[in-house]
XYZ file of C-alpha atoms in Angstrom:
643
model
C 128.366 126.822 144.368
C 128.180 130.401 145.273
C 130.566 132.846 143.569
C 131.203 136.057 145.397
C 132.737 139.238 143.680
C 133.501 142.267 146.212
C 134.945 145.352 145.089
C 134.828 146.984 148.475
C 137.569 145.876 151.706
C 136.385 142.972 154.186
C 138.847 142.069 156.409
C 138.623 138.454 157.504
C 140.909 135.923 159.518
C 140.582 132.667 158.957
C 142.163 128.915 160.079
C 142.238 126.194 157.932
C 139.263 123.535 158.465
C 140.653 119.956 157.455
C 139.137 118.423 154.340
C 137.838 122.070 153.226
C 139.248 124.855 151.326
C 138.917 128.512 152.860
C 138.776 131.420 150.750
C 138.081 135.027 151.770
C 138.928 138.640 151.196
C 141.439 140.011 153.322
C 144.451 142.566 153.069
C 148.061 142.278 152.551
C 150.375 145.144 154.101
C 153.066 145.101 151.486
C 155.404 148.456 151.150
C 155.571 149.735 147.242
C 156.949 152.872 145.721
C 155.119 155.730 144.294
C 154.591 156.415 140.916
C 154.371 159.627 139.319
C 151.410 160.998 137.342
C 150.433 159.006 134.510
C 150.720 160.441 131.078
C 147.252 160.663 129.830
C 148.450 160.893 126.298
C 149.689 157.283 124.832
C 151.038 157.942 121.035
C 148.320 156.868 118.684
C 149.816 153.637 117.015
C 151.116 155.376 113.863
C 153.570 157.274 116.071
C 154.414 154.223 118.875
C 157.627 151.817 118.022
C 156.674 148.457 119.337
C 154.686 148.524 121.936
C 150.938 149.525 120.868
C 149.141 150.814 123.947
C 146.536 153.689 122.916
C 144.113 154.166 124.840
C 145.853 152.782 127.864
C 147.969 155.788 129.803
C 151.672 155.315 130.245
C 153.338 154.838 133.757
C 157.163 155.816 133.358
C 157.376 158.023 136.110
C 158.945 156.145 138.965
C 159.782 157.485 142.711
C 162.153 156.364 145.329
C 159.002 157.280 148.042
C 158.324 154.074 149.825
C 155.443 154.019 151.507
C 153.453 151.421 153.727
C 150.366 150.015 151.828
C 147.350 147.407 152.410
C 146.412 145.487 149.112
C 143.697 143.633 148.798
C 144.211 140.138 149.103
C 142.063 136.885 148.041
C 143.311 134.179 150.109
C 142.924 130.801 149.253
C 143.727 127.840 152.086
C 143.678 124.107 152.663
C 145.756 121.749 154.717
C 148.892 122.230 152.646
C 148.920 125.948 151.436
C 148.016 129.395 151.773
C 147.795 131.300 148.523
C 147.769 135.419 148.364
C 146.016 136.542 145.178
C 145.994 140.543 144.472
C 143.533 141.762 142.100
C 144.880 145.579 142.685
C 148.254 144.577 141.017
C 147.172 142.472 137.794
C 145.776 139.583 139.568
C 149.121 138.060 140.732
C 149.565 135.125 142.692
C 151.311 137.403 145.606
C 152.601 133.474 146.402
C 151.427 130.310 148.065
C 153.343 129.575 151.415
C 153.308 126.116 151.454
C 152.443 124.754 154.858
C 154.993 121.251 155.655
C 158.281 123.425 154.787
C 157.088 126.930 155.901
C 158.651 128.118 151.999
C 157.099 130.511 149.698
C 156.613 128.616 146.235
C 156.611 131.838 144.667
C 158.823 135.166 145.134
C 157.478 136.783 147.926
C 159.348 139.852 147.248
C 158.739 142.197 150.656
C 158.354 145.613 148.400
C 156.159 146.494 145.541
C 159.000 147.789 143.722
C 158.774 149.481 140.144
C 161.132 149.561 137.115
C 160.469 150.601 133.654
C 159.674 147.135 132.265
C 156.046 146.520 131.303
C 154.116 147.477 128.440
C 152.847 150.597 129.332
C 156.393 151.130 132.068
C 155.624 150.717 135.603
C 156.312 146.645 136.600
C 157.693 144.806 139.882
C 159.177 141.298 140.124
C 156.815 139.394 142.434
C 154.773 135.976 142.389
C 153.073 134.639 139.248
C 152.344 137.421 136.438
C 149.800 136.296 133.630
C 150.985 137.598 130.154
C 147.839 137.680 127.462
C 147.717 139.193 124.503
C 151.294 140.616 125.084
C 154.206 140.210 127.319
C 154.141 142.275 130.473
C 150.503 143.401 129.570
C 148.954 146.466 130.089
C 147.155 145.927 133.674
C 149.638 143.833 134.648
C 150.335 146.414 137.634
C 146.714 147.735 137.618
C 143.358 146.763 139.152
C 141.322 143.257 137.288
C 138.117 141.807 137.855
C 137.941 138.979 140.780
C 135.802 136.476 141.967
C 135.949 133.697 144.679
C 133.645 130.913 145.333
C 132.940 127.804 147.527
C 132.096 124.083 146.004
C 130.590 121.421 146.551
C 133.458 119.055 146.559
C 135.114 121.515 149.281
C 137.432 122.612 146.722
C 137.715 126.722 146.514
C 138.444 129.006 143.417
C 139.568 132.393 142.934
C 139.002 133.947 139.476
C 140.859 137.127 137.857
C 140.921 138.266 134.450
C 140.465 141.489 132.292
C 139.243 142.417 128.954
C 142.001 144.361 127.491
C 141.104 148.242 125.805
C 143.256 147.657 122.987
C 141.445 144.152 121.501
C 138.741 143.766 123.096
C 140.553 140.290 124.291
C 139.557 138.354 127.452
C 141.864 136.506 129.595
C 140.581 135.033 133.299
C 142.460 132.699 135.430
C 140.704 130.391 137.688
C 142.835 129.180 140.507
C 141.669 126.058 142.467
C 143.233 124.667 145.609
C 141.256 121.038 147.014
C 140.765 119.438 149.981
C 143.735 117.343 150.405
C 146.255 118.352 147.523
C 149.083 120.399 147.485
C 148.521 121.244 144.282
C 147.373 124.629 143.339
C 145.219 124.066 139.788
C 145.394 127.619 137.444
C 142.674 127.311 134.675
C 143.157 129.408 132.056
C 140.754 131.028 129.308
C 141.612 133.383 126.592
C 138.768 134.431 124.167
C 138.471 136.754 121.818
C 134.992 139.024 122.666
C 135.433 141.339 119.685
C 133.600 141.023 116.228
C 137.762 140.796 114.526
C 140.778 138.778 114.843
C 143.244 139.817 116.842
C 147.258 138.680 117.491
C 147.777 136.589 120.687
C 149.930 134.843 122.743
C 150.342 133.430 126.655
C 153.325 133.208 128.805
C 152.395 132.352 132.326
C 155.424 133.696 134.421
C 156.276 132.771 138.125
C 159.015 134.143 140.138
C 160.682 132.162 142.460
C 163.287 133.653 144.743
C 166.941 131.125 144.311
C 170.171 131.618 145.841
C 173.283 131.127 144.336
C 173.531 127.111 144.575
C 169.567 127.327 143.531
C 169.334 125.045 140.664
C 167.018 124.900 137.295
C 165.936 121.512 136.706
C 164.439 121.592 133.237
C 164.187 118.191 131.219
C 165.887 119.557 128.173
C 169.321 118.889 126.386
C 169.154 122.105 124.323
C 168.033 125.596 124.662
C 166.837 128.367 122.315
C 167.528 131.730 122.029
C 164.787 134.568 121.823
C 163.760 134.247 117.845
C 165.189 131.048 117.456
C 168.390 132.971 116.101
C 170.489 130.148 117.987
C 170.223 126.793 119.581
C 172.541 125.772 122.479
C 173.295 122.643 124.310
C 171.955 122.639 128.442
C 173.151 122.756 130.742
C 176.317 123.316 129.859
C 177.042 125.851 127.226
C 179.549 126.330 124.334
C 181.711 127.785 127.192
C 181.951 125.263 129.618
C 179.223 126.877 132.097
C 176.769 124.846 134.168
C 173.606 127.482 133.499
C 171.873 125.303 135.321
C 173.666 126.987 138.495
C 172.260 129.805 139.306
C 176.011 131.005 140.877
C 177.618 129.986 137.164
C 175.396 132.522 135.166
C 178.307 135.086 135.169
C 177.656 136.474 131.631
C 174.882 138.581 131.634
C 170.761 137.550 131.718
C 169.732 133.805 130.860
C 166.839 133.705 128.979
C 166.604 130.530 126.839
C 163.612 128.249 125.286
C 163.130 124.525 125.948
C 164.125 123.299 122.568
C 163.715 119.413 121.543
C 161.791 118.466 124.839
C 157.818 117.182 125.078
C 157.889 116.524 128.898
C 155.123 118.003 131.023
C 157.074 119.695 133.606
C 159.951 122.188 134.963
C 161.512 123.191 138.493
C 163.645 124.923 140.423
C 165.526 123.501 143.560
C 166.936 124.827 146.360
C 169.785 123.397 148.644
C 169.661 126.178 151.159
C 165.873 125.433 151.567
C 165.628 121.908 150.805
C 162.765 122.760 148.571
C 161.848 123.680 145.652
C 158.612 124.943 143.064
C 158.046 122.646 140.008
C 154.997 123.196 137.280
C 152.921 120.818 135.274
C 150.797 121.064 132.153
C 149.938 118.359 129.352
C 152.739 118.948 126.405
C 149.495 118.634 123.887
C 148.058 122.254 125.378
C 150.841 124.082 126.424
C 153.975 122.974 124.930
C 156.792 125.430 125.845
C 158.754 126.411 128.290
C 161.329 129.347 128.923
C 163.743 130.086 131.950
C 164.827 133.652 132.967
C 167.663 135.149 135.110
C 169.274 138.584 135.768
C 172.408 136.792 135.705
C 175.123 137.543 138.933
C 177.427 139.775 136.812
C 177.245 143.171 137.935
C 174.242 144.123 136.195
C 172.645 141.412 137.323
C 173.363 142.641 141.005
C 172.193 145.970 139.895
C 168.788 144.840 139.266
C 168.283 142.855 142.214
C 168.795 146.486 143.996
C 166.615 148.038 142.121
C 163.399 145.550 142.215
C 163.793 144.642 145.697
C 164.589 146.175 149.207
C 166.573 143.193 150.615
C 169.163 142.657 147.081
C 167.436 138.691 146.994
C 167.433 137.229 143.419
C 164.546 135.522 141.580
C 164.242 133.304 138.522
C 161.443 132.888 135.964
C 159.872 129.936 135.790
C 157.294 130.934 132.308
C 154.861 128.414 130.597
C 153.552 129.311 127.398
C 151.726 128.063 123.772
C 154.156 129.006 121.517
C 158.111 128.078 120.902
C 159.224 131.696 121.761
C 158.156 135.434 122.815
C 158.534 136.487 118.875
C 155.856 134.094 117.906
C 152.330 135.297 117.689
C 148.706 133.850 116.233
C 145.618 134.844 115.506
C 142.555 134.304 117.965
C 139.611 134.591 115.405
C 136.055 136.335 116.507
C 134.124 133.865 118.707
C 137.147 131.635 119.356
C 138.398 130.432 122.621
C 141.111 128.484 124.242
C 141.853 126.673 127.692
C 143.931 124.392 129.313
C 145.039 124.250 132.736
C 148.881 124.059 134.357
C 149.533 123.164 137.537
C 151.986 124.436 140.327
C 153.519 121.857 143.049
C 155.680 122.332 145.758
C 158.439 120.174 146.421
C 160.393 119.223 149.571
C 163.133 117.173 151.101
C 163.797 115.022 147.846
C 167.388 116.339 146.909
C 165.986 117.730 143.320
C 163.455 117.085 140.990
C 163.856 114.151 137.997
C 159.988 114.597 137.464
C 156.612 115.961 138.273
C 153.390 114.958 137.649
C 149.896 115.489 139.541
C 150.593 112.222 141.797
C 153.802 114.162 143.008
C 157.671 114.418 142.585
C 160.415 111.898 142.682
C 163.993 112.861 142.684
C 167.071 110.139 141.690
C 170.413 110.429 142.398
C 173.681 108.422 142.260
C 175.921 108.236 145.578
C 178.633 106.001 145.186
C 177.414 102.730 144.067
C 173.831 103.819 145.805
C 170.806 104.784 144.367
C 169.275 107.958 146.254
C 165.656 107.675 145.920
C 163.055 110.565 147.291
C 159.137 110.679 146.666
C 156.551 113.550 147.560
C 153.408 112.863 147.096
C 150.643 115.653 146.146
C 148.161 113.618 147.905
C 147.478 110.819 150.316
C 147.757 107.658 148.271
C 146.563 104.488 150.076
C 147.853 101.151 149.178
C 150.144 102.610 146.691
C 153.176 100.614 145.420
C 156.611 101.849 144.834
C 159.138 99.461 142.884
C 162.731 100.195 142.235
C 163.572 97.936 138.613
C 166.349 97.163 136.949
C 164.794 96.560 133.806
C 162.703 93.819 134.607
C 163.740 93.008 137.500
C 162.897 94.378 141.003
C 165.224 95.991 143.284
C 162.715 97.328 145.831
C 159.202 96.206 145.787
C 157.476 98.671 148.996
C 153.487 98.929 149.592
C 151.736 101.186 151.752
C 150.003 104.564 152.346
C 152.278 108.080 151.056
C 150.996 111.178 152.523
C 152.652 114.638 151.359
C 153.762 115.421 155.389
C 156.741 112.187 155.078
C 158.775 111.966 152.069
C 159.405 108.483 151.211
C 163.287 108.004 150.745
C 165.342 104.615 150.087
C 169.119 104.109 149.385
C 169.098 101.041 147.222
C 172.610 99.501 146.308
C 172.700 98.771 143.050
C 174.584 95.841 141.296
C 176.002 97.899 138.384
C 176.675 101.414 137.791
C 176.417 101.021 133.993
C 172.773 100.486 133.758
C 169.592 102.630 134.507
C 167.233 102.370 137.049
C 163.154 103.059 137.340
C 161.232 104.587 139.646
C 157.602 103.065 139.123
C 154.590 104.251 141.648
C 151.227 102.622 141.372
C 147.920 103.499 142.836
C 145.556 100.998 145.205
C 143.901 99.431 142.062
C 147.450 99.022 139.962
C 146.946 102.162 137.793
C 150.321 103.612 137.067
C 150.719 107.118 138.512
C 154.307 107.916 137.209
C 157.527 106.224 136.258
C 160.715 107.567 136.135
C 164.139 105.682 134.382
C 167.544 107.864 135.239
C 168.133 110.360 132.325
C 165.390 108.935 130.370
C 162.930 111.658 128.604
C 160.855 112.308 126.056
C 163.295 114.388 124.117
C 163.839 114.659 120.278
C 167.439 112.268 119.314
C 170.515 114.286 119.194
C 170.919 114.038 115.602
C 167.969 115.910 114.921
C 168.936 118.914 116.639
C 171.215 121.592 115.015
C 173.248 123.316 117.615
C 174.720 126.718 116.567
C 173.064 129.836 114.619
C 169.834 128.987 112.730
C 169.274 129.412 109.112
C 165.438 132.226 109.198
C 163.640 132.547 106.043
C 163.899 136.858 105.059
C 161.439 138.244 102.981
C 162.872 139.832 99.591
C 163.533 143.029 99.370
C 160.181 145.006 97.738
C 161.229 144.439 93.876
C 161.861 141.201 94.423
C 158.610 140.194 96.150
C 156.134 137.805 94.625
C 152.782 137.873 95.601
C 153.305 135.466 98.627
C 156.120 137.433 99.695
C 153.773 140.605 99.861
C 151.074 138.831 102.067
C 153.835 137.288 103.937
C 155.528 140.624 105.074
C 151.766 142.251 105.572
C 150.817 138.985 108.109
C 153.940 139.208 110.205
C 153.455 142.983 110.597
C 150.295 142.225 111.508
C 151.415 139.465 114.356
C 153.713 141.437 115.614
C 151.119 144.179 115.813
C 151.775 146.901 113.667
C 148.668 146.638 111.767
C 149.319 149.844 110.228
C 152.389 149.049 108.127
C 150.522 145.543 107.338
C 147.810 147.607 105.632
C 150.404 149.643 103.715
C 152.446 146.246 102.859
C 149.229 144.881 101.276
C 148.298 148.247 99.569
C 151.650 148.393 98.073
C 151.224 144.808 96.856
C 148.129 145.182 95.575
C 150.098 147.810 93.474
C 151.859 145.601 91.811
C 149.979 142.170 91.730
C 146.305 143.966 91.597
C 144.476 141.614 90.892
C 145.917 138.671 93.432
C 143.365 137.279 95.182
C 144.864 136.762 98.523
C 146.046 140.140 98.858
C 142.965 141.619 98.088
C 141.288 139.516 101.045
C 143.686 140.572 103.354
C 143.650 144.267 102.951
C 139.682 144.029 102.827
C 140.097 142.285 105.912
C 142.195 144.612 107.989
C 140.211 147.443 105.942
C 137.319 146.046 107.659
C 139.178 145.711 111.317
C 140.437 149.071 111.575
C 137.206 150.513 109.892
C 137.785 152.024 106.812
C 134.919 149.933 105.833
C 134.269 151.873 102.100
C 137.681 150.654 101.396
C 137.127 147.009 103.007
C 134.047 146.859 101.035
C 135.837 147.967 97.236
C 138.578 144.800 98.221
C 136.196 142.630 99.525
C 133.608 142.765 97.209
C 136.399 142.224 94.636
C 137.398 138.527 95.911
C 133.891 137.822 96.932
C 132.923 137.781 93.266
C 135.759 135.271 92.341
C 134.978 132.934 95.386
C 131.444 133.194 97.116
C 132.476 129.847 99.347
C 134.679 131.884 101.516
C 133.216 132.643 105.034
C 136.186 134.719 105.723
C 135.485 137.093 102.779
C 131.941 136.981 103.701
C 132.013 138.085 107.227
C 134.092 140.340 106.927
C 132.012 141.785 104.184
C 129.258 142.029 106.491
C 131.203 144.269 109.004
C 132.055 146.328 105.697
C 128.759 147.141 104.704
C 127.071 147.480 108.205
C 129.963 150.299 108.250
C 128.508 151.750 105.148
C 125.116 151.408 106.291
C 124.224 149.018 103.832
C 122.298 146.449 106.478
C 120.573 144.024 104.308
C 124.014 143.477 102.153
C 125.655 142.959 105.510
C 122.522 140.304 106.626
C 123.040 138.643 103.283
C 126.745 138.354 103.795
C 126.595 137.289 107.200
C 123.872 134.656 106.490
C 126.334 133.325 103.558
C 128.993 133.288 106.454
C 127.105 131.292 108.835
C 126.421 128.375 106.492
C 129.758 127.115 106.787
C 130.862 126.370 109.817
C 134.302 128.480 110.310
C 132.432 132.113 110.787
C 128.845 130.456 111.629
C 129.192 131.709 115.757
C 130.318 134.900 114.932
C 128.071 135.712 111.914
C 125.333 134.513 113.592
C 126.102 136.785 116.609
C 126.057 139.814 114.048
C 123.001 138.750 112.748
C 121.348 138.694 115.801
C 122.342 141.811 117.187
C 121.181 143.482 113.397
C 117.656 141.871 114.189
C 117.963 143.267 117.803
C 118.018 146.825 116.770
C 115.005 145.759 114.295
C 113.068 144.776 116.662
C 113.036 141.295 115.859
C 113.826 139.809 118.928
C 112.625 136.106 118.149
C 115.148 136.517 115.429
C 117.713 137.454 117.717
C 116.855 135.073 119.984
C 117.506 131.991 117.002
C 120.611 133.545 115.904
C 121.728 133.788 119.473
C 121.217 129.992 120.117
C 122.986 129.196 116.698
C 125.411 130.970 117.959
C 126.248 129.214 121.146
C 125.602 126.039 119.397
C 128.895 126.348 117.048
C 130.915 128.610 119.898
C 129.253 126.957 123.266
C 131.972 128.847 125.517
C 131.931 132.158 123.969
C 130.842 134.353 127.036
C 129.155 137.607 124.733
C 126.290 135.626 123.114
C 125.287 134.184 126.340
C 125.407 137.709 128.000
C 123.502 138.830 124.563
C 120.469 135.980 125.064
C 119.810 136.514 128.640
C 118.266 140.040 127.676
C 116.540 139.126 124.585
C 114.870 135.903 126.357
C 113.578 138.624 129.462
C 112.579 141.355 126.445
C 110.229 138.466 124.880
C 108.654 137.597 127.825
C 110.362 134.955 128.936
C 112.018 136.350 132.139
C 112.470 133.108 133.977
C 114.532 131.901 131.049
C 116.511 134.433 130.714
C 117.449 134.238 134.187
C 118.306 130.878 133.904
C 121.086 131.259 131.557
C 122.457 134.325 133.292
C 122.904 132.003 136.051
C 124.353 129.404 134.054
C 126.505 131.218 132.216
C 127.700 133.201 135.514
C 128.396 130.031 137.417
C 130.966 129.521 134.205
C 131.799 132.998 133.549
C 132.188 134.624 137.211
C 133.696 137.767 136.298
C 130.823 139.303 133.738
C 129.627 142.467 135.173
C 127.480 142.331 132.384
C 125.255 138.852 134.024
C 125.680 140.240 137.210
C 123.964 143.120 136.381
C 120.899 141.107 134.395
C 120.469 139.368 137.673
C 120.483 142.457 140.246
């Protein structure tokens, strides 16, 4: 495998080879509209409402100039598609054209048009938009790191991420297309680089262009609004509307949760097109799912004018860990997280009943017929279809399924009262999906409380209790404004000043936004009443280093790393102390510990590669810079070690 990262244009044409993936650096002319001038001066946080963004500029000043533009573009190509990737704007999938139909899967909106949406202002509606540590992020229309590589198995890669200025976060996204699938993998990887937790959360967010008979086909019963404030039934709502419809949503935006669903996929279909975009991901790693619409009431028109040239409407097909966009974690120092979703296009089955990586089979009831339609994602030789009525076989069909021919059957059924299965099994009888009529993994009706939800509320301040304190402190904190969590936990530590928990959490953010003679006084405090918490003790170490009290921080640190919670990132500090000692072989052990407990964190192999060449060991070092490189494609940092 050879990974290639170019920062400078190379145009290349290229044709698709059968039975091997093509990727290459080319351009894409794509009109956009002007900006104005940045403003260089961001409010510091204790002045911004909402949206934290210092140091990042802001971009609110947008033009009407259109002019004509060539992006750089990382295509990506095999037998079945031809993805656009632009690492100028964010590191959007531009889209993937997929090959049988001739359709986009994703928007391929034909202007780079600006509104005052994102994070920092300036965003356009447009192909698949990755959202980590916040929603509409802050490059999200700027340049990212990219890489694009070649393997062994013929499959091709393209990898973008950025490490954000506010954080100190990484996201990267590598996106796979292989020889013979029409499925375009997206591997995802959020880590936290910095030496202190931070809030988090991922939405990945696709456009797809829809029409006004376009149809979301989610397998849910109910929906939730943003907050969980209110649960709804879907598709239909409390006022008779199919929402489903993309020509019904007359009300105003749709923008509603999966609620009570653990299936593995969504989709949109299209009868104009006959196709349609669907995703996959495993329910255990990435659990929710949210649609979006403008709506087609009058603002809804409004904004297709003003984020595209032509007046075409888009949905938002978004993927994410948590049950809404209010809901926040923490990713602790040293911790990562990845999973992978998947993105499959579907055509000529009538709709979408489910999706899974062996393909897409729609069912449909015509009049005392069954309707049955199959894609597959993949030649699949000697496969077996069966149509059941419970036990019982309908339609029992082997042979080869290739994604060019969709296999359809009308089957006449012998009751309309009763379900029927879709089952499809590979050469050697493993079962690659299975599909009854309405059947899904949903949560029972009786469960589910449709109507406004009942939210806890934090007392008002003199009626607080100590938990109530620290829980008003840690949702500031999630949602960001880490300045009024500090204050929340001062002022409770005003009343209850002696609570334990409080005083760890105000060292704790003492510590993260460096006030670190404060961090030590609350630290030091709940250290003394409980020396078996790593927390306390790492964070103690970042105190003292800030007081320059080193071999208090090494002894805190080394108390951190015994247990196993803090042992990466303590282990990391203590290396780098020994680093600036001198003590490399030090460094070096504490480096390896390191990577033992935290194996994918990316900084302590970029932090051993160095230390192995300054002992003498060049050869070694080099090694794992190449190792980790290979796994980590966008660190200038290894590229850099290796010349």
């Amino acid at each position: 495998m050879r990974w290639t990262v170019l920062f400078l244009f190379l145009g290349v044409s290229a044709v698709p080879i059968q039975a091997q993936v093509r990727v290459w650096e080319g351009v894409l002319n794509l009109p956009a509209y002007e900006e104005g001038m940045p403003d260089p001066n961001p409010p510091f946080d204790q002045f911004a409402i909402g949206r934290f963004n210092y140091p990042y500029t802001m971009r609110k000043e947008i033009t009407d100039r259109r002019v004509e533009h060539r992006w750089r573009a990382i295509y990506l190509e095999n037998e079945y598609l031809k993805c656009s990737v632009l690492p100028d704007l964010g590191g959007h999938i531009y889209t993937c054209i997929d090959k049988i139909s001739g359709q986009p899967m994703f928007y391929a909106n034909p202007s780079i048009k600006k509104a005052r949406i994102g994070y920092r202002g300036a965003w356009a509606a447009f192909g698949v938009e990755f959202n980590f540590p916040v929603s509409h992020n802050w490059v999200s229309m700027s340049p990212v790191d990219f890489a694009y590589a070649g393997h062994e198995d013929g499959s091709a890669s393209v990898t973008v991420g950025n490490i954000d200025r506010v954080y100190g976060m990484e996201w990267s996204v590598e996106l796979t297309l292989r020889p013979g699938s029409t499925v375009l993998d997206q591997h995802v990887t959020l880590s936290n680089r910095s030496d202190v937790r931070h809030r988090f959360y991922w939405w990945n967010n696709a456009a797809v262009q829809v029409w006004d008979d376009s149809q979301i086909q989610y397998p849910m019963r109910f929906a939730a609004a943003h907050g969980f404030v209110e649960v709804q039934t879907w598709p239909v709502d409390s006022q008779g509307k199919d929402l489903s419809i993309i020509h019904n949503q007359t009300d105003g935006p749709v923008s509603l949760f999966v609620h009570g669903s653990r299936e593995n996929f969504m989709g949109v279909w299209h009868p104009r097109t006959n196709t349609g975009t669907a995703h996959f991901a495993e329910y255990a790693e990435l659990p929710a799912k949210k649609i979006w619409s403008w709506g087609v009431d009058a603002d809804g028109f409004d904004w297709r004018k003003a984020l595209s040239d032509n007046n075409s409407a888009y949905v938002e097909l978004q993927a994410g860990l948590f049950r809404n966009q209010e809901t926040y974690a923490f990713l602790e120092p040293r911790q990562s997280i990845a999973f992978t979703e998947y993105w499959i296009p579907v055509r000529g089955t009538g709709g979408i009943s489910r999706a899974n990586l062996a393909g897409v089979v729609h069912l449909e009831r015509k009049a005392g017929i069954l309707a049955v339609s199959f894609n597959a994602n993949r030649k699949l030789s000697d496969a077996t279809i069966r149509i059941l009525d419970g036990n019982s076989s309908l339609l029992n069909e082997k042979g080869d399924l290739v994604p060019e021919r969709v296999w359809k059957r009308e089957i006449q059924i012998p009751s309309a009262s009763r379900k029927y299965t879709f089952e499809l099994k590979g050469g050697e009888n493993a079962l690659l999906l299975r599909q009854t009529e309405g059947e899904y993994d949903w949560t029972p009706e009786s469960e589910i409380k449709v109507g406004p939800q009942i939210s806890y509320r934090v007392p008002e301040e003199t009626h607080r209790t100590e938990g109530d304190w620290l829980e008003q402190g840690k949702t500031e904190e999630l949602n960001g404004n880490v300045l009024a969590a500090l204050q929340t936990y001062q002022e409770g530590l005003l009343k209850f000043p002696t609570d334990f928990e409080l005083l760890k959490a105000a060292g704790r953010l003492d510590a993260c936004l460096e006030r670190f003679e404060e961090a030590v006084s609350h630290l030091s405090g709940a250290h003394d009443r409980n020396t078996t918490d790593a927390e306390i003790s790492y964070y103690l170490g970042i105190a003292y280093e800030g007081v320059e009290r080193e071999n208090d921080a090494v002894d805190a640190y080394q108390e951190a790393m015994r247990l196993p919670s803090y042992r990466a990132a303590a282990a990391l500090r203590l290396a780098e102390v020994q680093s600036r000692r001198g003590a490399l072989k030090e460094a070096k052990d504490f480096l390896t510990k390191s990577l033992e407990s935290a194996p994918d964190d990316l900084r302590a192999g970029e932090e051993l590669s160095p230390v192995l060449r300054a002992l003498g060991r060049t050869a070694d070092g080099e090694k794992i810079a190449r190792e980790r490189l290979a796994r980590f494609p966008l660190s200038g940092f290894l590229q850099e070690e290796l010349g």
